[in-house]
Coordinates of C-alpha atoms (C1' of nucleotides) in Angstrom, one line a residue:
Chain R
M220 CA 2.2 7.3 32.6
E221 CA 3.0 10.0 35.0
E222 CA 6.1 8.3 36.3
A223 CA 8.7 10.1 34.2
A224 CA 7.1 13.4 34.7
G225 CA 7.1 12.7 38.5
R226 CA 10.7 11.7 38.4
Q227 CA 11.6 15.0 36.6
R228 CA 9.6 17.0 39.1
K229 CA 11.4 15.3 41.9
R230 CA 14.7 16.1 40.5
Q231 CA 13.7 19.8 40.4
R232 CA 12.7 19.7 44.1
D233 CA 16.0 18.1 45.0
G234 CA 17.8 20.9 43.3
D235 CA 19.5 18.3 41.1
M236 CA 18.5 20.3 38.1
A237 CA 17.3 23.7 37.3
P238 CA 14.3 24.6 39.4
S239 CA 12.2 26.3 36.7
T240 CA 11.9 26.2 33.0
E241 CA 13.2 29.7 32.7
A242 CA 16.3 28.7 34.5
A243 CA 16.6 25.6 32.4
A244 CA 16.4 27.8 29.3
A245 CA 19.1 30.0 30.7
A246 CA 21.3 26.9 31.3
A247 CA 20.8 25.5 27.8
G248 CA 23.6 27.4 26.2
P249 CA 26.0 25.9 23.7
S250 CA 28.5 24.9 26.4
A251 CA 29.4 21.2 26.5
E252 CA 28.6 21.3 30.2
A253 CA 25.1 22.5 29.6
Q254 CA 22.3 20.8 31.4
Y255 CA 19.1 20.2 29.5
L256 CA 15.9 19.7 31.4
Y257 CA 13.6 17.5 29.4
L258 CA 10.0 18.3 30.1
P259 CA 7.1 15.9 29.5
I260 CA 5.1 17.2 26.5
A261 CA 2.1 17.8 28.8
D262 CA 4.2 20.1 31.0
A263 CA 5.8 21.9 28.1
L264 CA 2.3 22.9 26.8
K265 CA 1.8 24.8 30.0
V266 CA 4.7 27.1 29.3
P267 CA 4.3 28.5 25.8
G268 CA 6.9 31.0 24.7
V269 CA 9.7 29.5 26.9
R270 CA 12.8 27.7 25.6
I271 CA 12.5 24.1 26.6
C272 CA 13.7 20.6 25.7
L273 CA 11.7 17.5 24.8
F274 CA 12.6 13.9 24.5
A275 CA 9.9 12.0 22.6
A276 CA 9.1 9.3 20.2
V277 CA 8.2 10.0 16.6
S278 CA 4.8 8.8 15.7
E279 CA 4.3 10.2 12.2
I280 CA 6.7 11.3 9.6
G281 CA 5.7 13.9 7.0
A282 CA 7.3 14.7 3.6
A283 CA 10.1 17.2 3.1
V284 CA 8.8 19.8 0.8
R285 CA 9.7 23.4 -0.3
S286 CA 8.3 26.0 2.0
R287 CA 6.6 29.1 0.6
G288 CA 9.7 30.9 1.6
T289 CA 13.3 29.9 0.7
D290 CA 13.6 26.8 2.9
F291 CA 12.6 23.2 2.9
T292 CA 10.2 22.1 5.6
L293 CA 9.2 18.9 7.3
T294 CA 6.6 18.1 10.0
L295 CA 6.8 15.3 12.5
R296 CA 4.4 14.3 15.1
I297 CA 6.0 13.3 18.5
V298 CA 4.5 11.6 21.5
D299 CA 5.5 10.7 25.0
Q300 CA 4.1 9.1 28.2
S301 CA 2.4 12.4 29.2
R302 CA 0.6 12.9 25.8
A303 CA -0.4 10.0 23.7
S304 CA -2.0 12.3 21.1
G305 CA 1.3 14.0 20.7
I306 CA 2.2 17.3 19.2
S307 CA 3.3 18.5 15.8
V308 CA 6.8 19.9 15.2
T309 CA 7.8 21.6 11.9
F310 CA 11.4 22.0 10.9
F311 CA 12.9 24.4 8.4
A312 CA 16.3 24.2 6.7
D313 CA 17.8 25.6 3.5
N314 CA 18.9 22.0 2.5
T315 CA 16.9 18.8 2.9
A316 CA 19.9 17.0 4.3
L317 CA 19.7 19.3 7.3
L318 CA 16.2 18.2 8.1
P319 CA 15.7 15.3 10.5
C320 CA 15.5 12.1 8.4
V321 CA 13.6 9.7 10.7
R322 CA 14.3 6.1 9.6
S323 CA 11.2 4.8 11.2
S324 CA 8.2 5.8 13.3
G325 CA 8.9 4.7 16.9
H326 CA 12.3 6.2 16.7
V327 CA 13.3 8.7 19.4
I328 CA 14.0 12.4 19.0
S329 CA 15.7 14.9 21.4
L330 CA 14.8 18.5 20.9
H331 CA 16.7 21.3 22.6
N332 CA 15.7 25.0 22.8
I333 CA 12.4 24.7 21.2
M334 CA 9.2 26.6 22.1
I335 CA 5.6 25.9 22.3
A336 CA 3.3 28.3 20.4
L337 CA -0.4 28.6 19.9
H338 CA -1.8 28.7 16.4
N339 CA -5.5 28.6 15.6
G340 CA -6.3 27.2 19.1
E341 CA -3.8 24.4 18.7
L342 CA -0.4 24.1 20.4
F343 CA 2.7 23.4 18.2
V344 CA 6.4 23.0 18.8
T345 CA 8.3 25.8 17.1
Y346 CA 11.7 24.8 16.0
N347 CA 14.0 27.7 15.3
K348 CA 16.9 26.8 13.2
K349 CA 19.0 29.6 14.8
F350 CA 19.0 28.3 18.3
S351 CA 17.1 24.9 18.3
S352 CA 18.8 21.6 17.8
F353 CA 17.8 17.9 17.5
A354 CA 19.1 14.4 17.6
L355 CA 17.6 11.2 16.4
F356 CA 18.0 7.8 18.1
E357 CA 16.8 4.3 17.1
G358 CA 13.7 2.9 18.8
K359 CA 12.8 0.2 21.2
V360 CA 14.8 -2.7 19.8
S361 CA 18.1 -0.9 19.9
T362 CA 20.7 -0.4 22.7
E363 CA 22.7 2.1 20.7
C364 CA 22.8 5.4 22.6
R365 CA 24.5 7.5 20.0
P366 CA 22.2 9.5 17.8
Y367 CA 22.2 8.4 14.1
Q368 CA 21.6 12.0 13.1
H369 CA 21.9 15.3 14.9
S370 CA 21.9 18.9 14.0
A371 CA 25.2 20.8 14.0
K372 CA 24.5 22.6 17.3
Y373 CA 23.2 19.6 19.2
H374 CA 25.1 18.9 22.5
G375 CA 24.2 15.7 24.2
S376 CA 23.2 16.0 27.9
K377 CA 24.5 13.6 30.5
H378 CA 21.0 12.5 31.1
D379 CA 20.3 11.6 27.5
N380 CA 21.2 7.9 27.9
E381 CA 19.0 7.4 30.9
I382 CA 16.0 9.2 29.3
L383 CA 16.6 7.3 26.1
T384 CA 16.4 4.0 27.9
Q385 CA 13.2 5.1 29.7
M386 CA 11.7 6.1 26.4
R387 CA 12.6 2.8 24.8
T388 CA 11.0 0.9 27.7
W389 CA 7.9 2.9 27.3
L390 CA 7.9 2.3 23.6
S391 CA 8.1 -1.4 24.0
F392 CA 4.7 -1.2 25.7
H393 CA 3.4 1.5 23.4
P394 CA 4.6 0.8 19.9
Q395 CA 3.9 3.6 17.5
D396 CA 3.2 1.4 14.5
H397 CA -0.6 1.2 14.9
E398 CA -0.6 -2.5 13.9
D399 CA -4.1 -3.0 15.2
I400 CA -5.8 -1.2 12.4
E401 CA -3.4 -2.2 9.6
L402 CA -4.7 -4.5 6.9
Q403 CA -2.8 -6.2 4.1
L404 CA -4.1 -6.2 0.5
R405 CA -5.0 -9.8 1.1
S406 CA -7.6 -8.9 3.8
I407 CA -9.1 -5.6 2.4
K408 CA -12.8 -5.0 2.8
S409 CA -15.5 -2.9 1.2
D410 CA -17.3 -0.2 3.2
S411 CA -14.9 0.3 6.1
A412 CA -11.9 2.5 6.6
F413 CA -8.5 1.0 7.6
D414 CA -4.8 1.6 7.3
L415 CA -2.7 0.0 4.4
I416 CA 1.1 -0.2 4.4
C417 CA 2.1 -0.3 0.8
K418 CA 4.8 0.4 -1.6
V419 CA 3.8 3.1 -4.0
L420 CA 5.1 1.8 -7.4
H421 CA 3.8 4.5 -9.6
V422 CA 1.8 7.7 -9.5
R423 CA -0.1 9.0 -12.4
E424 CA -2.4 12.0 -12.9
A425 CA -5.5 11.1 -14.9
S426 CA -6.8 13.7 -17.3
N427 CA -9.4 15.3 -15.0
G428 CA -7.2 16.1 -12.0
V429 CA -7.7 12.6 -10.5
W430 CA -4.5 11.0 -9.2
I431 CA -4.0 7.2 -9.4
L432 CA -1.5 5.5 -7.1
Y433 CA -0.4 2.0 -7.9
V434 CA 0.3 0.3 -4.6
W435 CA 1.6 -3.2 -3.7
D436 CA 2.4 -5.1 -0.5
G437 CA 3.3 -8.5 -1.8
T438 CA -0.1 -10.1 -1.0
D439 CA -3.1 -10.8 -3.3
T440 CA -6.3 -8.9 -3.1
P441 CA -9.3 -11.2 -2.3
A442 CA -11.2 -12.8 -5.1
T443 CA -14.4 -10.9 -5.8
E444 CA -17.8 -12.2 -6.7
F445 CA -19.6 -11.3 -10.0
Q446 CA -23.1 -10.6 -11.0
M447 CA -24.9 -13.7 -12.1
I448 CA -26.7 -12.8 -15.2
L449 CA -26.0 -9.3 -16.5
D450 CA -22.4 -9.7 -17.6
T451 CA -22.7 -13.3 -18.8
E452 CA -25.4 -12.5 -21.4
S453 CA -23.7 -9.4 -22.6
D454 CA -21.4 -9.5 -25.7
I455 CA -19.6 -6.5 -24.2
S456 CA -16.6 -7.9 -22.3
P457 CA -16.0 -6.6 -18.8
P458 CA -13.2 -4.1 -18.5
L459 CA -9.6 -5.2 -18.0
H460 CA -8.6 -2.3 -15.8
L461 CA -10.1 0.5 -13.8
E462 CA -8.1 3.3 -15.5
E463 CA -9.4 5.0 -18.7
A464 CA -6.1 4.1 -20.4
P465 CA -3.9 1.2 -19.5
L466 CA -0.4 1.7 -18.2
P467 CA 2.2 2.0 -20.9
R468 CA 4.2 -1.2 -21.3
E469 CA 7.5 0.3 -20.0
V470 CA 5.8 1.3 -16.7
L471 CA 4.0 -2.1 -16.4
C472 CA 7.3 -3.9 -16.8
T473 CA 8.7 -2.1 -13.7
M474 CA 6.1 -3.7 -11.5
P475 CA 6.3 -7.0 -9.5
C476 CA 4.9 -10.1 -11.1
V477 CA 3.7 -11.6 -7.8
G478 CA 1.1 -9.8 -5.6
S479 CA -1.7 -7.5 -6.6
V480 CA -1.2 -3.9 -7.6
L481 CA -4.1 -1.9 -6.2
R482 CA -5.2 1.2 -8.0
V483 CA -5.9 3.9 -5.5
F484 CA -7.9 7.0 -6.7
T485 CA -7.9 10.4 -5.2
N486 CA -8.9 13.9 -6.4
R487 CA -7.1 15.6 -3.6
F488 CA -3.5 16.9 -3.8
F489 CA -1.4 16.1 -0.8
K490 CA 2.2 17.1 -0.4
E491 CA 3.4 13.5 0.0
L492 CA 2.4 13.0 -3.6
L493 CA 5.6 15.0 -4.6
H494 CA 7.7 12.3 -2.9
L495 CA 5.6 9.4 -4.2
Q496 CA 6.0 10.6 -7.8
K497 CA 9.8 10.6 -7.6
G498 CA 10.5 7.0 -6.7
T499 CA 9.1 4.0 -5.0
Y500 CA 8.3 4.7 -1.4
W501 CA 6.5 2.7 1.3
A502 CA 3.7 4.7 2.8
R503 CA 0.9 4.3 5.3
F504 CA -2.5 5.1 3.9
C505 CA -4.5 6.0 7.0
N506 CA -8.3 5.7 6.8
I507 CA -8.3 4.4 3.3
T508 CA -11.4 2.7 1.9
C509 CA -11.9 0.2 -0.9
K510 CA -14.7 -0.9 -3.1
Q511 CA -15.2 -3.3 -6.0
E512 CA -15.9 -2.1 -9.5
F513 CA -16.5 -4.6 -12.3
G514 CA -15.2 -7.2 -9.8
M515 CA -11.9 -5.3 -9.4
W516 CA -10.7 -3.8 -6.2
K517 CA -10.4 0.0 -6.2
G518 CA -8.8 2.1 -3.4
I519 CA -10.4 5.4 -2.6
M520 CA -8.8 8.2 -0.6
L521 CA -11.7 10.2 0.9
P522 CA -10.9 13.6 2.5
I523 CA -10.4 11.8 5.9
C524 CA -7.6 9.7 4.4
R525 CA -4.0 10.7 5.2
V526 CA -0.7 9.5 3.7
R527 CA 2.5 9.1 5.7
L528 CA 5.8 8.1 4.2
L529 CA 7.6 5.2 5.7
S530 CA 11.2 4.1 5.4
N531 CA 12.4 0.7 4.3
E532 CA 13.4 0.2 8.0
D533 CA 10.0 0.8 9.4
G534 CA 8.8 -2.3 11.4
S535 CA 5.7 -2.7 9.3
V536 CA 7.6 -2.4 6.1
V537 CA 10.3 -4.9 7.2
E538 CA 7.6 -7.4 8.1
R539 CA 5.9 -7.1 4.7
L540 CA 9.2 -7.5 2.8
K541 CA 10.0 -10.6 4.9
M542 CA 6.6 -12.1 4.2
F543 CA 7.0 -11.5 0.5
D544 CA 10.5 -13.0 0.5
S545 CA 9.2 -16.2 2.1
R546 CA 6.3 -16.2 -0.2
I547 CA 8.3 -16.1 -3.4
A548 CA 10.9 -18.6 -2.0
V549 CA 8.2 -21.4 -2.2
K550 CA 7.0 -22.0 -5.8
V551 CA 3.4 -22.9 -4.8
H552 CA 3.1 -19.8 -2.8
R553 CA 3.5 -17.6 -5.9
Q554 CA 0.1 -19.0 -6.9
P555 CA -3.0 -16.9 -6.1
M556 CA -3.4 -16.8 -2.3
A557 CA -7.2 -17.4 -2.7
S558 CA -6.5 -20.6 -4.7
L559 CA -4.6 -22.3 -1.9
P560 CA -4.4 -24.9 -0.6
N561 CA -6.0 -26.5 -3.7
A562 CA -7.0 -25.1 -7.0
S563 CA -10.1 -26.8 -8.6
D564 CA -9.6 -29.7 -10.8
I565 CA -12.2 -28.5 -13.3
T566 CA -9.6 -28.3 -16.1
D567 CA -6.9 -30.6 -17.3
V568 CA -3.7 -29.2 -18.8
E569 CA -1.3 -31.2 -21.0
Y570 CA 1.8 -29.7 -19.5
K571 CA 1.7 -31.1 -16.0
S572 CA 5.3 -30.4 -15.2
A573 CA 5.5 -26.9 -16.8
G574 CA 6.2 -24.1 -14.4
Y575 CA 3.5 -21.7 -13.2
S576 CA 3.4 -18.1 -14.3
T577 CA 1.2 -15.2 -13.2
L578 CA -0.6 -13.2 -15.9
M579 CA 1.7 -10.3 -15.0
E580 CA 4.7 -12.4 -15.8
S581 CA 3.3 -12.9 -19.2
L582 CA 2.3 -9.3 -19.7
T583 CA 5.8 -8.1 -18.8
H584 CA 7.7 -10.9 -20.6
G585 CA 10.4 -9.7 -22.9
E586 CA 9.3 -11.8 -25.9
V587 CA 5.9 -11.1 -27.5
L588 CA 5.5 -14.8 -28.4
H589 CA 5.6 -17.2 -25.5
K590 CA 3.6 -19.9 -23.7
I591 CA 2.6 -20.0 -20.1
K592 CA 0.7 -22.2 -17.6
T593 CA -1.5 -20.1 -15.4
L594 CA -4.0 -20.4 -12.6
V595 CA -6.9 -18.1 -13.3
R596 CA -10.6 -17.4 -12.9
V597 CA -13.0 -17.0 -15.8
V598 CA -14.6 -13.6 -15.2
A599 CA -16.8 -13.7 -18.3
A600 CA -17.2 -15.7 -21.5
Y601 CA -18.8 -14.9 -24.9
P602 CA -20.7 -16.7 -26.1
C603 CA -21.8 -18.7 -23.1
Q604 CA -25.4 -19.4 -23.9
A605 CA -26.5 -22.8 -25.1
R606 CA -27.8 -21.6 -28.4
D607 CA -24.3 -20.4 -29.4
L608 CA -22.3 -23.2 -27.8
S609 CA -23.6 -25.5 -30.5
L610 CA -21.7 -23.4 -33.0
V611 CA -18.6 -23.6 -30.9
L612 CA -18.8 -27.4 -30.6
A613 CA -19.3 -27.6 -34.4
G614 CA -16.1 -25.6 -34.9
K615 CA -17.9 -22.7 -36.4
H616 CA -17.4 -20.1 -33.7
G617 CA -14.6 -19.3 -31.2
V618 CA -15.0 -18.2 -27.6
R619 CA -13.7 -15.0 -26.0
L620 CA -12.9 -15.4 -22.3
T621 CA -11.9 -12.7 -19.8
L622 CA -9.4 -14.3 -17.4
E623 CA -8.0 -12.9 -14.2
D624 CA -5.5 -13.7 -11.5
P625 CA -4.5 -11.4 -8.6
T626 CA -1.9 -9.7 -10.9
A627 CA -3.9 -8.9 -14.0
R628 CA -6.9 -9.4 -16.3
I629 CA -6.6 -10.4 -19.9
R630 CA -8.7 -11.5 -22.8
A631 CA -8.1 -15.0 -24.1
Y632 CA -9.5 -16.7 -27.1
I633 CA -10.5 -20.3 -27.7
H634 CA -10.1 -20.6 -31.5
R635 CA -12.9 -22.4 -33.3
D636 CA -10.6 -25.3 -34.1
D637 CA -10.0 -25.8 -30.4
G638 CA -13.6 -25.4 -29.1
A639 CA -14.6 -29.1 -29.2
K640 CA -11.4 -30.1 -27.5
F641 CA -11.7 -27.5 -24.8
F642 CA -15.1 -28.8 -23.9
G643 CA -13.7 -32.3 -23.8
G644 CA -14.9 -33.8 -27.1
F645 CA -18.1 -33.8 -29.1
L646 CA -20.7 -33.2 -26.4
T647 CA -24.3 -32.3 -26.3
V648 CA -25.1 -28.6 -26.0
E649 CA -26.5 -29.3 -22.6
A650 CA -23.2 -30.9 -21.4
A651 CA -21.2 -28.0 -22.8
T652 CA -23.4 -25.5 -21.1
R653 CA -23.0 -27.3 -17.8
K654 CA -19.3 -27.1 -18.2
M655 CA -19.4 -23.5 -19.2
N656 CA -21.4 -22.7 -16.1
K657 CA -18.9 -24.5 -13.9
L658 CA -16.1 -22.3 -15.3
L659 CA -18.1 -19.2 -14.7
G660 CA -19.1 -20.2 -11.2
I661 CA -22.8 -20.5 -11.9
P662 CA -24.2 -23.1 -9.6
E663 CA -26.2 -26.1 -10.9
P664 CA -29.9 -25.4 -10.5
T665 CA -31.2 -27.3 -7.5
D666 CA -34.7 -27.9 -6.2
T667 CA -34.4 -25.1 -3.7
D668 CA -33.5 -22.7 -6.5
V669 CA -36.5 -23.4 -8.6
G670 CA -38.6 -20.3 -8.9
E671 CA -36.0 -18.2 -7.3
Q672 CA -34.4 -15.3 -9.3
A673 CA -30.9 -16.5 -10.0
S674 CA -30.0 -12.9 -11.1
A675 CA -30.3 -11.8 -7.5
S676 CA -27.3 -13.9 -6.4
K677 CA -23.6 -13.7 -7.2
R678 CA -21.2 -16.2 -8.8
N679 CA -17.8 -17.0 -7.6
P680 CA -15.7 -18.6 -10.4
P681 CA -13.3 -21.3 -9.4
W682 CA -9.5 -21.2 -10.0
I683 CA -8.6 -23.2 -13.0
W684 CA -5.3 -24.3 -14.6
C685 CA -5.0 -23.0 -18.1
C686 CA -2.3 -23.0 -20.8
L687 CA -2.0 -19.9 -22.9
K688 CA 0.1 -18.9 -25.9
S689 CA 0.5 -15.4 -27.2
Y690 CA 0.4 -14.3 -30.8
Y691 CA -0.1 -11.1 -32.7
L692 CA -2.3 -9.9 -35.5
D693 CA -0.2 -7.1 -36.9
E694 CA 3.4 -7.6 -38.0
D695 CA 4.0 -3.8 -37.6
D696 CA 2.5 -3.6 -34.1
I697 CA 3.4 -6.8 -32.4
W698 CA 2.9 -5.6 -28.8
G699 CA -0.2 -3.5 -29.6
S700 CA -1.9 -6.4 -31.5
R701 CA -0.9 -9.2 -29.1
R702 CA -3.6 -11.7 -28.3
Y703 CA -3.8 -14.8 -26.1
R704 CA -5.0 -18.2 -27.2
I705 CA -6.0 -21.0 -24.9
Y706 CA -4.4 -24.3 -25.8
A707 CA -3.7 -27.7 -24.3
T708 CA -6.5 -27.2 -21.8
E709 CA -9.7 -29.2 -21.4
I710 CA -12.7 -28.9 -19.1
R711 CA -13.1 -32.2 -17.2
D712 CA -16.4 -34.1 -17.0
Chain Y
dT273 C1' 10.1 34.2 6.2
dT274 C1' 8.5 29.7 5.7
dG275 C1' 4.1 26.1 8.6
dG276 C1' 1.2 24.2 11.8
dG277 C1' -3.5 16.9 9.7
dG278 C1' -8.7 16.2 7.5

DNA sequence: TTGGGG
């Protein structure tokens, strides 16, 4: 930890380099022969107002935004051996191309002729575009010693290579990617804060100043549990999405068909939003929380949450992209993660060899009329009570199901002509009710349950295979009036 | 000049 600082102090004693920071500042002119004394951050903090040089790792990358003046501005957080908490550096430039463009956290930055300044009791690095300069180097895995970006006035020092190697060695033991607190969408939890590394696919301002971010990392959010009684007795179907209004079809069609898209809600404006609105960026959501609403996962950005932009080259991003590539390369791995290794065999579908599609693949399909084979959970059914199921078995009433997979929720109908077949023939009402309960994840009553309030517990519907075909009701609004009908699917005995 | 984590 103190080793590098010690080494530099030793050099000063040996007269190898400038003996004081003031002298170092004097030496740090634009001459190619200039010597640059790199101070550990902790030492730099002791000499505010003096021109100094730092060689540090970038731990956080802010968004480039317009300043309140005429420039663009960008803030980085940098760390080194001497100060793991790091220090904030703000850059200004009249053109965003002149700002440092750090490809990944964990990359290395050299800063010449900067100053430490105190503001509101906190120390910051002041970068002055008139006399400061910077250079950016790759991180721990690289042996390339040339900077991949440097400001016009940057002059490399003869010690740069040596210090860069030291910094990379330190970084290999102190990676700046915070992997220990990172979760993937597949492992999110309620009631605790964590970091998510996600691609922001879309940003939308809801009517009341609430922002919704649509984020994805290539994995599936965990299957949720549902209330036992309330929603199964209601003739009001559970909602299909958390937003007041669903996404327009043209936006939905830009989203991936495999992996969940989490809706993240915030009522706070943060400057990274400007970037996230412009294109699809990867970002780190620090201290995000999630909860379930109507059995759907909802991301919440409390005031403690921060957002950091990540590049496609960031280690955590590369890892997620690789995982997704290997996921979609294997057909069976496109299926809901929670359904693996085996989906239930509660249903039987006629088209054994037909390919599998996610619900999102169907929703974004170019043709309004098509057929798919899916692997879904039955969130709700109406009717589902015995008294009504007799009408279904008699072909006098259809059934409306709410189906979900990790990519979407839809409503699907069992037409009254198909009801008897869906339940596997002409059954007693009791047998049909048992089958319906199986679909909904309602356990068979057992001796231990007798007298217990079933309403107090939760149900966990199984994953079932299901064939769907789309149709529409209105010739003049084929997309708006599209419906789904279950066919060629039968609940087993 | 600008801006400086919640």
